[in-house]
CSV table of C-alpha atoms and ligand atoms in Angstrom, one decimal:
chain,number,residue,atom,x,y,z
S,1,MET,CA,-8.2,-49.2,-51.7
S,2,LYS,CA,-7.5,-51.9,-54.3
S,3,ARG,CA,-8.9,-55.0,-52.6
S,4,ASN,CA,-10.4,-56.7,-55.6
S,5,ARG,CA,-7.3,-58.8,-56.1
S,6,LYS,CA,-7.0,-61.5,-53.4
S,7,LEU,CA,-3.6,-62.8,-52.6
S,8,ASP,CA,-4.6,-66.2,-51.4
S,9,THR,CA,-4.7,-67.8,-54.9
S,10,SER,CA,-2.5,-70.7,-55.9
S,11,GLU,CA,-0.8,-68.5,-58.6
S,12,PRO,CA,2.9,-68.3,-57.9
S,13,ALA,CA,4.0,-64.9,-56.5
S,14,THR,CA,7.0,-64.8,-58.8
S,15,SER,CA,4.7,-64.5,-61.9
S,16,LYS,CA,3.4,-61.1,-60.8
S,17,ARG,CA,6.6,-59.2,-60.2
S,18,ASN,CA,5.7,-56.4,-62.7
S,19,HIS,CA,2.2,-56.0,-61.3
S,20,TRP,CA,1.4,-53.0,-59.0
S,21,THR,CA,1.0,-55.5,-56.1
S,22,ALA,CA,4.8,-56.1,-56.3
S,23,GLY,CA,5.6,-52.6,-55.0
S,24,LEU,CA,6.9,-53.9,-51.7
S,25,LEU,CA,9.4,-56.2,-53.5
S,26,LYS,CA,10.9,-53.2,-55.2
S,27,SER,CA,11.0,-51.2,-51.9
S,28,MET,CA,12.7,-54.1,-50.2
S,29,GLU,CA,15.6,-53.6,-52.6
S,30,ASP,CA,15.7,-49.8,-52.4
S,31,PRO,CA,18.3,-48.6,-49.9
S,32,GLU,CA,16.2,-45.4,-49.4
S,33,CYS,CA,13.3,-47.4,-48.1
S,34,ILE,CA,15.2,-49.8,-45.9
S,35,ILE,CA,15.3,-49.2,-42.1
S,36,LYS,CA,17.0,-52.4,-41.1
S,37,LYS,CA,17.7,-55.9,-42.5
S,38,ASP,CA,19.3,-59.2,-41.4
S,39,ASP,CA,19.6,-62.6,-43.0
S,40,LYS,CA,15.9,-63.4,-42.7
S,41,ILE,CA,14.0,-60.1,-42.9
S,42,VAL,CA,13.9,-56.5,-44.3
S,43,VAL,CA,12.2,-53.6,-42.6
S,44,ILE,CA,10.9,-50.7,-44.7
S,45,LYS,CA,9.0,-47.6,-44.1
S,46,ASP,CA,5.4,-47.8,-45.4
S,47,LYS,CA,5.3,-45.5,-48.4
S,48,TYR,CA,1.8,-44.3,-47.6
S,49,PRO,CA,1.9,-44.3,-43.7
S,50,LYS,CA,-1.4,-44.4,-41.9
S,51,ALA,CA,0.0,-43.0,-38.7
S,52,GLN,CA,3.0,-41.0,-37.5
S,53,PHE,CA,5.1,-44.2,-37.5
S,54,HIS,CA,4.3,-47.1,-39.9
S,55,TYR,CA,6.8,-49.8,-40.7
S,56,LEU,CA,6.6,-53.1,-42.6
S,57,VAL,CA,8.6,-56.2,-41.7
S,58,LEU,CA,9.0,-58.6,-44.6
S,59,PRO,CA,10.7,-62.0,-44.8
S,60,LYS,CA,13.3,-62.5,-47.5
S,61,GLU,CA,11.7,-65.9,-48.1
S,62,ASP,CA,9.1,-65.7,-50.9
S,63,ILE,CA,5.9,-66.1,-48.9
S,64,LEU,CA,3.0,-64.5,-50.7
S,65,SER,CA,0.8,-63.7,-47.7
S,66,ILE,CA,-0.3,-64.8,-44.2
S,67,TRP,CA,-2.4,-67.5,-45.8
S,68,GLN,CA,0.7,-69.3,-47.2
S,69,VAL,CA,2.3,-69.4,-43.7
S,70,THR,CA,2.7,-73.0,-42.3
S,71,ARG,CA,3.9,-74.4,-39.0
S,72,ASN,CA,7.4,-74.5,-40.6
S,73,HIS,CA,7.4,-70.7,-40.4
S,74,GLN,CA,6.8,-70.4,-36.7
S,75,ASP,CA,10.4,-69.3,-35.9
S,76,LEU,CA,10.3,-66.8,-38.8
S,77,LEU,CA,7.1,-65.2,-37.5
S,78,ILE,CA,8.5,-65.0,-33.9
S,79,HIS,CA,11.6,-63.4,-35.4
S,80,MET,CA,9.5,-60.8,-37.3
S,81,HIS,CA,7.6,-60.1,-34.0
S,82,GLU,CA,10.8,-59.5,-32.1
S,83,VAL,CA,12.2,-57.2,-34.9
S,84,ALA,CA,8.9,-55.3,-34.6
S,85,HIS,CA,9.4,-55.0,-30.9
S,86,GLY,CA,12.8,-53.5,-31.5
S,87,LEU,CA,11.3,-50.9,-33.7
S,88,VAL,CA,8.7,-50.0,-31.1
S,89,GLU,CA,11.3,-49.5,-28.5
S,90,ARG,CA,12.7,-46.6,-30.5
S,91,HIS,CA,9.5,-44.7,-29.8
S,92,THR,CA,8.8,-44.9,-26.1
S,93,SER,CA,6.2,-42.2,-26.1
S,94,HIS,CA,3.9,-43.9,-28.6
S,95,GLU,CA,1.7,-46.9,-28.4
S,96,PHE,CA,1.9,-49.4,-31.3
S,97,ILE,CA,0.1,-52.4,-32.7
S,98,MET,CA,1.6,-55.0,-34.9
S,99,GLY,CA,-0.2,-57.5,-37.2
S,100,TYR,CA,-1.2,-58.7,-40.6
S,101,HIS,CA,-4.2,-57.7,-42.8
S,102,ALA,CA,-6.6,-60.6,-43.3
S,103,MET,CA,-6.9,-59.7,-47.0
S,104,PRO,CA,-3.7,-58.0,-48.0
S,105,SER,CA,-3.4,-56.0,-51.2
S,106,MET,CA,0.4,-56.3,-51.7
S,107,GLN,CA,2.6,-59.3,-52.5
S,108,ARG,CA,5.0,-60.7,-49.9
S,109,LEU,CA,4.0,-61.4,-46.3
S,110,HIS,CA,4.3,-58.2,-44.4
S,111,LEU,CA,3.9,-57.4,-40.7
S,112,HIS,CA,2.4,-53.9,-40.1
S,113,VAL,CA,4.0,-52.0,-37.2
S,114,ILE,CA,2.0,-48.9,-36.7
S,115,SER,CA,1.6,-46.3,-34.0
S,116,THR,CA,-2.0,-45.9,-32.7
S,117,ASP,CA,-2.2,-42.1,-33.1
S,118,PHE,CA,-3.3,-42.8,-36.7
S,119,ARG,CA,-2.3,-39.2,-37.5
S,120,SER,CA,-1.5,-39.1,-41.2
S,121,PRO,CA,-2.8,-37.5,-44.4
S,122,CYS,CA,-2.7,-40.9,-46.0
S,123,LEU,CA,-5.3,-42.3,-43.7
S,124,LYS,CA,-8.3,-41.3,-45.7
S,125,THR,CA,-11.0,-44.0,-46.0
S,126,LYS,CA,-13.2,-46.2,-43.9
S,127,TYR,CA,-11.3,-49.2,-45.3
S,128,HIS,CA,-8.0,-47.8,-44.1
S,129,TRP,CA,-9.4,-47.3,-40.6
S,130,ASN,CA,-11.2,-50.6,-40.3
S,131,SER,CA,-8.2,-52.5,-41.7
S,132,PHE,CA,-6.4,-51.6,-38.4
S,133,THR,CA,-9.2,-51.4,-35.9
S,134,THR,CA,-11.4,-54.4,-36.5
S,135,PRO,CA,-10.6,-58.2,-36.5
S,136,PHE,CA,-9.5,-57.7,-40.2
S,137,PHE,CA,-6.2,-56.8,-38.4
S,138,LEU,CA,-4.7,-60.1,-37.2
S,139,HIS,CA,-2.5,-59.3,-34.2
S,140,SER,CA,1.0,-60.8,-34.5
S,141,SER,CA,1.0,-62.4,-31.1
S,142,ASP,CA,-2.4,-64.0,-31.8
S,143,VAL,CA,-1.2,-65.4,-35.1
S,144,SER,CA,1.9,-66.9,-33.6
S,145,ARG,CA,-0.1,-68.4,-30.7
S,146,GLN,CA,-2.6,-69.9,-33.1
S,147,LEU,CA,0.2,-71.4,-35.3
S,148,HIS,CA,1.9,-72.8,-32.2
S,149,GLU,CA,-1.3,-74.3,-30.6
S,150,GLU,CA,-3.3,-75.3,-33.7
S,151,GLY,CA,-0.6,-75.8,-36.3
S,152,GLU,CA,-2.3,-73.4,-38.7
S,153,ILE,CA,-3.9,-69.9,-39.0
S,154,LYS,CA,-7.7,-70.0,-39.0
S,155,LYS,CA,-8.9,-68.9,-42.4
S,156,ILE,CA,-11.2,-65.8,-42.6
S,157,SER,CA,-13.7,-65.9,-45.5
S,158,SER,CA,-13.5,-63.1,-48.1
S,159,GLN,CA,-17.1,-62.1,-47.2
S,160,LYS,CA,-16.1,-61.8,-43.5
S,161,CYS,CA,-13.1,-59.6,-44.5
S,162,ILE,CA,-15.4,-57.3,-46.6
S,163,ASP,CA,-17.8,-57.1,-43.7
S,164,TYR,CA,-15.0,-56.0,-41.4
S,165,LEU,CA,-13.9,-53.3,-43.8
S,166,ASN,CA,-17.5,-52.1,-44.1
S,167,THR,CA,-18.0,-51.9,-40.3
S,168,ARG,CA,-19.5,-48.7,-39.1
S,169,LEU,CA,-16.8,-46.2,-38.0
S,170,LYS,CA,-15.9,-46.4,-34.4
S,171,CYS,CA,-13.1,-44.7,-32.3
S,172,HIS,CA,-10.4,-47.2,-31.3
S,173,LYS,CA,-10.1,-45.6,-27.8
S,174,CYS,CA,-13.8,-44.8,-26.8
S,175,THR,CA,-17.4,-45.6,-27.8
S,176,LEU,CA,-17.8,-42.7,-30.2
S,177,GLN,CA,-19.2,-43.6,-33.6
S,178,PRO,CA,-18.3,-40.7,-35.8
S,179,LYS,CA,-20.4,-40.3,-39.0
S,180,ASN,CA,-17.5,-39.8,-41.4
S,181,MET,CA,-13.7,-39.9,-41.6
S,182,PRO,CA,-13.2,-36.1,-41.2
S,183,ASP,CA,-15.1,-36.3,-37.9
S,184,LEU,CA,-13.2,-39.4,-36.8
S,185,LYS,CA,-9.8,-37.8,-37.6
S,186,ARG,CA,-10.7,-34.7,-35.7
S,187,HIS,CA,-11.9,-36.8,-32.7
S,188,ILE,CA,-8.9,-39.1,-32.4
S,189,LEU,CA,-6.6,-36.1,-31.8
S,190,ILE,CA,-8.0,-35.9,-28.3
S,191,HIS,CA,-6.7,-39.4,-27.5
S,192,THR,CA,-3.2,-38.8,-28.9
S,193,ASP,CA,-2.8,-35.9,-26.5
S,194,LYS,CA,-3.8,-38.0,-23.6
S,195,THR,CA,-1.5,-41.0,-24.4
S,196,ASN,CA,1.5,-39.1,-25.5
S,197,LYS,CA,3.9,-39.0,-22.5
S,198,ILE,CA,6.0,-36.1,-23.8
S,199,LEU,CA,2.9,-33.9,-24.2
S,200,ASN,CA,1.8,-34.8,-20.7
S,201,VAL,CA,5.2,-33.9,-19.2
S,202,CYS,CA,5.1,-30.6,-21.0
S,203,LYS,CA,1.6,-29.8,-19.7
S,204,CYS,CA,2.6,-30.6,-16.1
S,205,ILE,CA,5.5,-28.1,-16.3
P,301,AMP,P1,-1.8,-54.5,-47.2
P,301,AMP,O1,-3.1,-53.9,-47.4
P,301,AMP,O2,-1.7,-55.2,-45.9
P,301,AMP,O3,-1.3,-55.3,-48.3
P,301,AMP,O4,-0.8,-53.2,-47.0
P,301,AMP,C1,0.1,-52.8,-47.9
P,301,AMP,C2,0.9,-51.6,-47.4
P,301,AMP,O5,1.9,-51.3,-48.3
P,301,AMP,C3,0.0,-50.4,-47.3
P,301,AMP,O6,0.1,-49.9,-45.9
P,301,AMP,C4,0.6,-49.4,-48.3
P,301,AMP,O7,0.6,-48.1,-47.8
P,301,AMP,C5,2.0,-49.9,-48.4
P,301,AMP,N1,2.7,-49.7,-49.7
P,301,AMP,C6,2.1,-49.7,-50.9
P,301,AMP,N2,3.1,-49.6,-51.9
P,301,AMP,C7,4.3,-49.5,-51.2
P,301,AMP,C8,5.6,-49.4,-51.7
P,301,AMP,N3,5.9,-49.3,-52.9
P,301,AMP,N4,6.6,-49.3,-50.7
P,301,AMP,C9,6.3,-49.3,-49.4
P,301,AMP,N5,5.0,-49.4,-48.9
P,301,AMP,C10,4.0,-49.5,-49.8
P,302,ZN,ZN1,-12.5,-41.7,-28.9
């Protein structure tokens, strides 16, 4: 995962449009990638989904990352959260989480909306796993609450982000600490079976 390029610099986002980190800006304009849009946001499918369902909600406003969000963006963040809820309602048999990566790799603020089955060939590395299952993942409701109550989002140091990404692997549903990603990926299949309503109904019949 390319995380050597931090997006919390003062460099304007517009100067990097041809850089690989601008991929989401291109996808936002590609009708094949777009799931939904309105006057404030665009929803796209994640090109390298880390679960069965993985969407990104992006503002049309040129906000580089979560670290450029100010109290003036409160309504926008609430709107992005509501749009995310609308997406989740399409998949009643799946559990979802929605939030922001503390050290994003791609330009333009983006809210991850991802099903917690984490079943995907694109989910390969410890960094991928820890980016969704440790405090590196800033849950959307916590971010909005913090912005409302404190007027800002509490900064997480780069070192802390790196520490989160390097955390020992741990299952998100139980206490198991698998020794590697293949073991983890085999293990989490058990939990998907248990939480997937459709599967449970079929088993009962
Ligand atoms: P982050 O680490 O929070 O910046 O996440 C960026 C996300 O964008 C990852 O989940 C990638 O799989 C996804 N991604 C990368 N390039 C593209 C693209 N061109 N179109 C859509 N999604 C992308
Ligand atoms: Zn487990």
